Short mmCIF file of C-alpha atoms and ligand atoms in Angstrom, two decimals:
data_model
loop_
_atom_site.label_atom_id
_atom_site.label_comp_id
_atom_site.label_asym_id
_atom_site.label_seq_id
_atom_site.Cartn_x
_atom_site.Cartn_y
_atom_site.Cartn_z
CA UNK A 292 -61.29 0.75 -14.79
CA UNK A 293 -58.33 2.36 -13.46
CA UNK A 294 -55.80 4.56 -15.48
CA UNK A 295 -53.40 4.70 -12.87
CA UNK A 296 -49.89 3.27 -14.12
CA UNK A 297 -47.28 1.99 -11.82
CA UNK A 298 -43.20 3.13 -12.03
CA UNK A 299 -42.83 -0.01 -13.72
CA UNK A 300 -39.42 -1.29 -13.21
CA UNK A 301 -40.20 -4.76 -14.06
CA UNK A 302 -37.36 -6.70 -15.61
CA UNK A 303 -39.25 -8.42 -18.32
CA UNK A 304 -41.55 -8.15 -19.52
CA UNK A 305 -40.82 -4.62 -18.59
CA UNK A 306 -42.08 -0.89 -19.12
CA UNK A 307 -42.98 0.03 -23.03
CA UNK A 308 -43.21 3.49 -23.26
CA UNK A 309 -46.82 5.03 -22.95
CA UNK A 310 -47.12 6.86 -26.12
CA UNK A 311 -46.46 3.30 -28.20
CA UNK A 312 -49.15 1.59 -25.72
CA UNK A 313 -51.60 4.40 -26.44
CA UNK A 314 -51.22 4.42 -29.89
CA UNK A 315 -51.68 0.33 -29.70
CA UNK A 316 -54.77 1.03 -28.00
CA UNK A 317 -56.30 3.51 -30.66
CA UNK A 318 -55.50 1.60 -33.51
CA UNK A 319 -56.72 -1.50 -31.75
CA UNK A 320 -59.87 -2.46 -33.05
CA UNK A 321 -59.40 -1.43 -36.71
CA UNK A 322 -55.83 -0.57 -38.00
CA UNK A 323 -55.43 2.13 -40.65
CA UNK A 324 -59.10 1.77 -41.64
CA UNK A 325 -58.70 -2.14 -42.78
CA UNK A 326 -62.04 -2.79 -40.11
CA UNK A 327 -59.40 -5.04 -38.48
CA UNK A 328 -57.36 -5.63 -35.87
CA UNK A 329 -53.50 -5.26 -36.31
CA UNK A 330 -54.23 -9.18 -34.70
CA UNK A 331 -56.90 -10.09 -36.96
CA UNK A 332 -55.26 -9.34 -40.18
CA UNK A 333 -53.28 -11.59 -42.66
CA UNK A 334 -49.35 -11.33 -42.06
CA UNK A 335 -49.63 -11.68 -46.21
CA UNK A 336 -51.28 -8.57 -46.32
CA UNK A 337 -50.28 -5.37 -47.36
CA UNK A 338 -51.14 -4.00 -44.26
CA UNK A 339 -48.79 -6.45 -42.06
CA UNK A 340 -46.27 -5.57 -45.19
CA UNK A 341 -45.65 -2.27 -44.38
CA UNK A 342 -45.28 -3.25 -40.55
CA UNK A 343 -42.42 -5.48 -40.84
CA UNK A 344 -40.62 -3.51 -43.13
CA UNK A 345 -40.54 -0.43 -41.21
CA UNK A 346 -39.46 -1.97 -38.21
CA UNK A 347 -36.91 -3.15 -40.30
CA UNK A 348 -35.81 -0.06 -42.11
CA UNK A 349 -36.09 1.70 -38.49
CA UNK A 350 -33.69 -1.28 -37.22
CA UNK A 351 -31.32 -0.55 -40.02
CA UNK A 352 -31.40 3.27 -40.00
CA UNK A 353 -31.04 3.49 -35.72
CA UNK A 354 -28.32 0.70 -35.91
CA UNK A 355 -26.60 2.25 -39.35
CA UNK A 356 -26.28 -1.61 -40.69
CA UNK A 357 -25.36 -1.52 -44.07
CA UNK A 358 -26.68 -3.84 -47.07
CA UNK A 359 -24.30 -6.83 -45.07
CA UNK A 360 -27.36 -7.52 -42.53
CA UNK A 361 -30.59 -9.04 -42.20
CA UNK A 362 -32.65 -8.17 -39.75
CA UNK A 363 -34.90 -11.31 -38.43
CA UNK A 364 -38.28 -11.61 -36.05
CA UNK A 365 -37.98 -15.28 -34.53
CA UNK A 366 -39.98 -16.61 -32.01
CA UNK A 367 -38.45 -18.92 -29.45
CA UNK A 368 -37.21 -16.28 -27.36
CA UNK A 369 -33.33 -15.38 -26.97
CA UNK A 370 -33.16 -19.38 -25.30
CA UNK A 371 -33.64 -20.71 -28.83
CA UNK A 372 -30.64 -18.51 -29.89
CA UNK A 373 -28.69 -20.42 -27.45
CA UNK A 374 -28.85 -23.38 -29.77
CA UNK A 375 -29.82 -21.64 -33.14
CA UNK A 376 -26.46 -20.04 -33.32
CA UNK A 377 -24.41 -22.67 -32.71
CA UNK A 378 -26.10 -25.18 -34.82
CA UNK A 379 -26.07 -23.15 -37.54
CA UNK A 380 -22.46 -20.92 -36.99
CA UNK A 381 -20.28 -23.37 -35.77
CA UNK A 382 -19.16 -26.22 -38.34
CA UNK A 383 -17.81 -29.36 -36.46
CA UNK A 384 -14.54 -28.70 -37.45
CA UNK A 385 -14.22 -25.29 -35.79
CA UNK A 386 -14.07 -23.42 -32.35
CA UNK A 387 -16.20 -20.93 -30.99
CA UNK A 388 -15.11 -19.46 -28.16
CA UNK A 389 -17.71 -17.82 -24.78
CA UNK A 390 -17.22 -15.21 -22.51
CA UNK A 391 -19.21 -15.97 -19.19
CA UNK A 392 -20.79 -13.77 -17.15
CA UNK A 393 -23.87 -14.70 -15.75
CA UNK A 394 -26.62 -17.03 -16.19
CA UNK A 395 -27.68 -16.25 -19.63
CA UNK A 396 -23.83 -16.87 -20.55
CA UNK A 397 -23.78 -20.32 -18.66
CA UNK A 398 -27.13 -21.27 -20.75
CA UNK A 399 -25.96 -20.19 -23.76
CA UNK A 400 -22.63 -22.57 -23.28
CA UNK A 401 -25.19 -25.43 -21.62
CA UNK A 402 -26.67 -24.92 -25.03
CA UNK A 403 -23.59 -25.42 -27.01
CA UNK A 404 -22.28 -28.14 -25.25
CA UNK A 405 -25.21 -30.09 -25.38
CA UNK A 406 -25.06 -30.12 -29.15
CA UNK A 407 -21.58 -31.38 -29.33
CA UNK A 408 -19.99 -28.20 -30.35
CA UNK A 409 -16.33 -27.40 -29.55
CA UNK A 410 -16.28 -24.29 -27.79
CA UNK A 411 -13.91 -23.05 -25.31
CA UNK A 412 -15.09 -20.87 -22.53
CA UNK A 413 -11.91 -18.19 -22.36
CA UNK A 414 -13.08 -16.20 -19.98
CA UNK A 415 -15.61 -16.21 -16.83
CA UNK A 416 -16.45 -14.01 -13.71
CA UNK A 417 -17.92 -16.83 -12.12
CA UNK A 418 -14.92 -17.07 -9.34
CA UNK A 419 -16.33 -13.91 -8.13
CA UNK A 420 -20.45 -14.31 -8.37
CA UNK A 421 -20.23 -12.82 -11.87
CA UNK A 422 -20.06 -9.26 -10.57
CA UNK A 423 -17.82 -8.11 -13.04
CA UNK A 424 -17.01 -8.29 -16.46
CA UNK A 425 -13.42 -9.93 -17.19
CA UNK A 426 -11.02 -8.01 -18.87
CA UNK A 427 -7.61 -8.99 -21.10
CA UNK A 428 -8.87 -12.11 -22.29
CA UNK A 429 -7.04 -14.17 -24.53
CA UNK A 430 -9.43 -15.06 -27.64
CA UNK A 431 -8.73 -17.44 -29.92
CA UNK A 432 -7.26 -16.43 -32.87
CA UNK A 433 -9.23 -18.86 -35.44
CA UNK A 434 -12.75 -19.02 -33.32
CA UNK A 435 -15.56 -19.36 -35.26
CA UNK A 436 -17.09 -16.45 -33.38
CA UNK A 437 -16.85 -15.17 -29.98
CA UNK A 438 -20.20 -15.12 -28.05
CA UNK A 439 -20.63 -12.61 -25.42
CA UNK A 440 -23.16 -11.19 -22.76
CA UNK A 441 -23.74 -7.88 -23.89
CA UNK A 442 -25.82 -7.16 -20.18
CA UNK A 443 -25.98 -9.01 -17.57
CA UNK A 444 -30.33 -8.62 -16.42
CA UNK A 445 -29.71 -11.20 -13.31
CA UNK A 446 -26.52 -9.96 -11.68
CA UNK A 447 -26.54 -5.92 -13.45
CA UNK A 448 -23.76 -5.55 -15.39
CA UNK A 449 -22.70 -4.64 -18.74
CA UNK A 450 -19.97 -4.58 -21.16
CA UNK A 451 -18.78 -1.12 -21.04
CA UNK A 452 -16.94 -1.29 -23.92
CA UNK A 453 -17.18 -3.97 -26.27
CA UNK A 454 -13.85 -6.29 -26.70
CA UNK A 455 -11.51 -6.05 -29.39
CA UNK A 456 -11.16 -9.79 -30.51
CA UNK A 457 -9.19 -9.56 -33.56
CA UNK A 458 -10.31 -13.16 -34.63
CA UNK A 459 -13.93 -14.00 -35.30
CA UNK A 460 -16.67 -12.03 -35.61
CA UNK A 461 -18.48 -10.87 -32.15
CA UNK A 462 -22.02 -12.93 -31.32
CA UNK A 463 -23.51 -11.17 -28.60
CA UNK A 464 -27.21 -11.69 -26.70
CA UNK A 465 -28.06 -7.96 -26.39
CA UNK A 466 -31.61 -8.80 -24.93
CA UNK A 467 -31.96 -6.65 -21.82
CA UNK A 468 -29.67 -4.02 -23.47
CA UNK A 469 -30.84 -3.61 -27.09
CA UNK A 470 -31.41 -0.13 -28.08
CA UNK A 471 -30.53 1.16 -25.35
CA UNK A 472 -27.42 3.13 -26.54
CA UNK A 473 -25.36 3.27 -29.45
CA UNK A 474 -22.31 1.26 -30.98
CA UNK A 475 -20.44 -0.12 -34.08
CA UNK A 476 -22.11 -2.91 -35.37
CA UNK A 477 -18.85 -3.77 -38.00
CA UNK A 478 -17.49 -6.33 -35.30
CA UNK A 479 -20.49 -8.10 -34.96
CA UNK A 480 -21.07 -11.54 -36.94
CA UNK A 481 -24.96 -11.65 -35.26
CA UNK A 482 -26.89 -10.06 -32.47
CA UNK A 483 -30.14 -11.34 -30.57
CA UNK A 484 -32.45 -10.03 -28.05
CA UNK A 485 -35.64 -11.44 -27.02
CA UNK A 486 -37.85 -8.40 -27.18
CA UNK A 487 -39.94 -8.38 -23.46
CA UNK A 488 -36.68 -6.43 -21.84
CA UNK A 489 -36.34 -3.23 -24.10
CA UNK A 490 -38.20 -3.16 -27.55
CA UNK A 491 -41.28 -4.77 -27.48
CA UNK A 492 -43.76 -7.90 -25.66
CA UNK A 493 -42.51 -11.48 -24.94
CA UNK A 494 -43.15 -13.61 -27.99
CA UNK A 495 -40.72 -12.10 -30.38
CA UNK A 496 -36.96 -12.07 -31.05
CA UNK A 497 -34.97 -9.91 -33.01
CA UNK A 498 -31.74 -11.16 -34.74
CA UNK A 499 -29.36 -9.42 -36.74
CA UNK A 500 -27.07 -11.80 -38.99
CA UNK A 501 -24.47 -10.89 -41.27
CA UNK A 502 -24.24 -12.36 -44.94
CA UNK A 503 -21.03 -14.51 -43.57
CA UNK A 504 -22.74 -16.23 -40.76
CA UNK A 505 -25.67 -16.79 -42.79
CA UNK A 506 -23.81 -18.38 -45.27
CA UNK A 507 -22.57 -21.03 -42.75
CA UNK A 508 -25.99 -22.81 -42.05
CA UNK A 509 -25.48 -25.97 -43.10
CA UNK A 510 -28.33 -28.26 -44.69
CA UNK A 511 -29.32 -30.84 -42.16
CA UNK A 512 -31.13 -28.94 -39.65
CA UNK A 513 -34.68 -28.31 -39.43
CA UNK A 514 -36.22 -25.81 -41.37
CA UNK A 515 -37.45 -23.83 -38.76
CA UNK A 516 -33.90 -23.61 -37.20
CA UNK A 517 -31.96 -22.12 -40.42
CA UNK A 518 -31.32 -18.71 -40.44
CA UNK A 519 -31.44 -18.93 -43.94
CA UNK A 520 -35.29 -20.00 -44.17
CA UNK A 521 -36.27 -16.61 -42.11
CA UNK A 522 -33.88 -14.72 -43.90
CA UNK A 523 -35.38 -15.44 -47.11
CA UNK A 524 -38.64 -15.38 -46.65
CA UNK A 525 -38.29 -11.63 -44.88
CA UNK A 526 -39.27 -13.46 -41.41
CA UNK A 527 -42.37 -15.08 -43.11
CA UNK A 528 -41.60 -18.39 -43.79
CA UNK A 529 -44.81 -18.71 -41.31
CA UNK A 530 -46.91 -16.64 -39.22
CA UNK A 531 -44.30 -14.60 -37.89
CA UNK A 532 -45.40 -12.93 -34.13
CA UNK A 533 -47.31 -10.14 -35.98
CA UNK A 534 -48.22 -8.36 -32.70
CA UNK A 535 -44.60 -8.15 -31.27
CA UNK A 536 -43.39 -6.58 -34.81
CA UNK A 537 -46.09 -4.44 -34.82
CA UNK A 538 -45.10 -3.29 -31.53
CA UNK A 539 -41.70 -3.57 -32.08
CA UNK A 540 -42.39 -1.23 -34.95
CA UNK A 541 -44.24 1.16 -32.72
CA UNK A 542 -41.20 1.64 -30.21
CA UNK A 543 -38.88 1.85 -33.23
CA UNK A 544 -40.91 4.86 -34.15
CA UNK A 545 -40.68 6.58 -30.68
CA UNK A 546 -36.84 6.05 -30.69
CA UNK A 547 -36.48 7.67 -33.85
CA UNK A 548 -38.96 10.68 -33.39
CA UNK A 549 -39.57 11.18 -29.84
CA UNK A 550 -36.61 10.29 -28.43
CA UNK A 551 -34.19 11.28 -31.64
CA UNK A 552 -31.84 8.35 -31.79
CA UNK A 553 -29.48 6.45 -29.85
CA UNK A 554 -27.49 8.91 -28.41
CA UNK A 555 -30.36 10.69 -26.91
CA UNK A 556 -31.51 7.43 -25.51
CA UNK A 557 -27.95 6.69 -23.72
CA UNK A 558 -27.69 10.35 -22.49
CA UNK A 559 -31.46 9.79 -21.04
CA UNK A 560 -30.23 6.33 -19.49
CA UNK A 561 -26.92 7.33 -18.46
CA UNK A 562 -29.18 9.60 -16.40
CA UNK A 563 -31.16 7.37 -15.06
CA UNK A 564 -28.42 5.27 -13.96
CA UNK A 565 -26.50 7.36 -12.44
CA UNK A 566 -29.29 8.78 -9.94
CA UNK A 567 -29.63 5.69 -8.50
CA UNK A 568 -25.96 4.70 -8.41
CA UNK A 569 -25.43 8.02 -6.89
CA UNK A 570 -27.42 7.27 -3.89
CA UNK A 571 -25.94 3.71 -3.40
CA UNK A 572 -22.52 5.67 -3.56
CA UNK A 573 -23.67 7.78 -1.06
CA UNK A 574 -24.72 5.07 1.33
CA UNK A 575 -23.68 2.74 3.63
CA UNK A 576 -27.35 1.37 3.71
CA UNK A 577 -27.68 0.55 -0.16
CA UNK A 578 -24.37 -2.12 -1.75
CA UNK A 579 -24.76 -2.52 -5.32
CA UNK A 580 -23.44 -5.73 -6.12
CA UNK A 581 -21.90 -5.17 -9.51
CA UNK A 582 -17.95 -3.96 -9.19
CA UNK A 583 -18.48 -0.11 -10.20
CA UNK A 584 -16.57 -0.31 -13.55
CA UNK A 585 -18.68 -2.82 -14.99
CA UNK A 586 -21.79 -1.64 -13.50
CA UNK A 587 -25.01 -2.12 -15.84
CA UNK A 588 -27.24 0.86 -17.11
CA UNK A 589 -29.99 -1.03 -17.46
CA UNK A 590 -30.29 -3.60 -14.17
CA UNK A 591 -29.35 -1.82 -10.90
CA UNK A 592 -28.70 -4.57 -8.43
CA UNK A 593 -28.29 -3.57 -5.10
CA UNK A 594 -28.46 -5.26 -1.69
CA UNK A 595 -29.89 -3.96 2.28
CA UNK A 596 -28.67 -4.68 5.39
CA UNK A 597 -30.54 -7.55 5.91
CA UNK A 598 -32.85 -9.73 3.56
CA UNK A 599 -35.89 -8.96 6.24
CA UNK A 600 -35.03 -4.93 5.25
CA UNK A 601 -35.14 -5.85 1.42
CA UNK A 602 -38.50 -7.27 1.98
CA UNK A 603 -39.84 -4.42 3.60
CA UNK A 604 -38.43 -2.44 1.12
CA UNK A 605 -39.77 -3.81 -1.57
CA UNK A 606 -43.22 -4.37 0.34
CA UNK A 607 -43.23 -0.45 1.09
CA UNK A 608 -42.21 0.38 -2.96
CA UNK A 609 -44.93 -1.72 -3.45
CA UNK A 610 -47.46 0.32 -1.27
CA UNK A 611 -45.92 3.49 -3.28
CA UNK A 612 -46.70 2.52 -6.61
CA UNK A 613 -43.15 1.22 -7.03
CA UNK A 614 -43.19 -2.41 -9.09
CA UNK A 615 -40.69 -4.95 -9.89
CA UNK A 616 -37.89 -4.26 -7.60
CA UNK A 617 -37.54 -7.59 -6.26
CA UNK A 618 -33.92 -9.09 -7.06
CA UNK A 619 -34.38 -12.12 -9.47
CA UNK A 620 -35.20 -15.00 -7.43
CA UNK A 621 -31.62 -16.96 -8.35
CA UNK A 622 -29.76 -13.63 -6.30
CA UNK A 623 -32.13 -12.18 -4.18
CA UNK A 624 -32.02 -9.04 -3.11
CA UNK A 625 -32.93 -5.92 -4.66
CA UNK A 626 -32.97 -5.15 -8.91
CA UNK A 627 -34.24 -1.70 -10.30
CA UNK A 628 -34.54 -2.38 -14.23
CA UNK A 629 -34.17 0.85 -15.89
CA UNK A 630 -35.11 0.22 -19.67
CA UNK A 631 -35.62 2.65 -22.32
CA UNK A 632 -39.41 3.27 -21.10
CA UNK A 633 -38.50 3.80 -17.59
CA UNK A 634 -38.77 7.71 -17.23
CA UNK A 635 -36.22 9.29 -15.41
CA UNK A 636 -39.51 11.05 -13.71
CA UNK A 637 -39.75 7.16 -12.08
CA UNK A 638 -36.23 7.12 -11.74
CA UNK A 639 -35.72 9.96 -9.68
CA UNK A 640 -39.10 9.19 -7.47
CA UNK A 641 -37.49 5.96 -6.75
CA UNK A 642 -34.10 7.42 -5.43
CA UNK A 643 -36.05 9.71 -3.17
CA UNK A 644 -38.15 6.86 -2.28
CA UNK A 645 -34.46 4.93 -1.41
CA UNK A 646 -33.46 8.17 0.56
CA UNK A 647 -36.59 7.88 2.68
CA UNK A 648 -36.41 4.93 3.24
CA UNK A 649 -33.19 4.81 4.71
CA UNK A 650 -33.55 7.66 6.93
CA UNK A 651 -36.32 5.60 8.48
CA UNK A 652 -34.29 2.32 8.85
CA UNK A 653 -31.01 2.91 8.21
C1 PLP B 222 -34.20 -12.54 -20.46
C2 PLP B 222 -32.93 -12.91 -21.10
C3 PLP B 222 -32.79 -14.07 -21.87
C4 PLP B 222 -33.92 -15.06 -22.05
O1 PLP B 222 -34.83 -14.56 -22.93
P1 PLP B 222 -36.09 -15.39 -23.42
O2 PLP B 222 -36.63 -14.55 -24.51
O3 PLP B 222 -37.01 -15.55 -22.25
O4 PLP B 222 -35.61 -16.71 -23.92
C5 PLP B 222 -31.58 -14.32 -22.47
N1 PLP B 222 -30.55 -13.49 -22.32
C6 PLP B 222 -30.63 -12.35 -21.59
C7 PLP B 222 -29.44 -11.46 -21.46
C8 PLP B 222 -31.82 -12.03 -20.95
O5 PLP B 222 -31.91 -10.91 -20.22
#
């Protein structure tokens, strides 16, 4: 069998870093001497115990939440948020309002809509192909929260700055840029992110809720769709996705200790973006589609001169060990997904690979 590992920048699932799928692989087969695998044992065990609640207290202690939050694993991916959070945050007498910028945004107002809600959309880049991220919107002052985008995987960009609402709490669907660098969790009501883009393997959702959204769940919705049944069961109302929290756990670990925290990890990916960035700046060849102010630190988006070009490209990255730069397939073009894992060792390969590459066909 072959060691050899590609520069995985795969948009999810994506990259987990190598010392978390090493140690995944030693413990395998039997995990801290139970004879077991970490997928064979009981998620009422002691064992699975001490998982979850380290990934929690890691969670906590790399986000600074305070006694206010719960931190939840749900399965259903960052999709079932879509319709989680509003059937469980938004009463029928209020408003939520929803920023829109992008694809995940237009779901997660599909989602809303589709249950009835009243939301109002207050804000969209849509006029422009989502490329940026709108600025001086006017929130409503009463909404029951205000849901936004946090990164933009699809069209690559990012909030650089998260908005000052004044009304509601913030609701934001951090799944492609969870963890990824620091902030102030105090205006935030809830925060999701399906796990396969920064944290962990498909299968597993994390969600962060705040006492005062989880006291809005209101009784007539299925039990597996209250916040409150996860919440007070510690995620194990049922078999929660052991493997993805173990995992989860795992990279946890390596943020804290090998990395050293959040601002180490935005320094790295500040980085990482900006060495590609640098060489789209520098080129005629290269047009990243995202307007350069709300450019995204984790999704580079970029196009060629033509779309035969960004098939060759991508052919030739291929051929050089070079995976997952295809644009998503609703764009085209070209996306390099620079997660946590990605080294900036890939990174910088890559932008020498772009150089190249455009010396020979630009
Ligand atoms: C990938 C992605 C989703 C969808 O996640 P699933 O876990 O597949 O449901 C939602 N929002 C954002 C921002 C994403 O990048």
């Amino acid at each position: 069998m072959s060691e050899k590992r590609i520069h995985n920048f795969n948009a999810g699932p994506a990259a987990l870093p190598l010392p978390v799928l090493q140690e995944i692989q030693e413990s395998f087969l039997n995990f801290k001497g139970s004879g077991m695998s970490i997928t064979e044992v009981s998620h009422r065990s002691k064992w699975f115990d001490d998982v979850i609640n380290d990934a929690i207290a890691r969670i906590r202690r790399l986000l600074k939440l305070d006694d206010t939050y719960q931190v939840l694993f749900l399965q259903g991916g960052a999709s079932l948020q879509f319709a989680m959070i509003p059937m469980n945050c938004l009463t029928d007498s209020d408003s939520a309002d929803y920023v829109n910028t992008g694809t995940w945004a237009t779901k997660a107002i599909q989602e809303a809509q589709l249950l009835e809600k009243n939301i109002k959309v207050v804000a969209s880049s849509e006029d422009r192909g989502f490329c940026y991220i709108p600025e001086n919107i006017a929130y409503s002052p009463k909404a029951a929260y205000v849901h936004i985008t946090s990164n933009n995987t699809i069209k690559g960009t990012q909030w650089p700055v998260y908005p000052d609402v004044k009304g509601g709490p913030l609701v934001a669907d951090m799944s492609s840029d969870f963890m990824s660098r620091p902030f102030d969790v105090k205006p935030f009501g809830l925060i999701y992110a399906g796990a396969q883009k920064n944290i962990g393997p498909a299968g597993v959702c994390v969600v962060i809720i705040r006492d005062d959204m989880l006291k809005r769940t209101p009784k007539n919705i299925p039990t597996m769709l209250k916040y409150t049944t996860h919440a007070s069961k510690n995620s194990m109302y049922n078999t929660p996705p052991c493997f993805g929290v173990y995992t989860i756990q795992l990279v946890m670990k390596w943020l804290e200790e090998t990395i050293g925290g959040l601002e180490n990890m935005d320094a790295i990916n500040r980085k990482k973006a900006k060495c590609l960035y640098d060489v789209m700046d520098k080129s005629r060849f290269y047009q990243g589609t995202a307007d350069l102010s709300s450019r995204s630190l984790m999704n580079v988006t970029f196009r060629l001169p033509s779309e035969d070009l960004e098939k060759q490209f991508v052919q030739e990255a291929l051929a050089n060990d070079f995976g997952g730069l295809k644009g998503h397939r609703s764009v085209g073009g070209c996306r390099a997904s620079i997660y946590n894992a990605t080294t900036l060792a890939s990174v910088q390969t890559l932008a020498d690979f772009m150089i190249t590459f455009e010396r020979k066909n630009g």
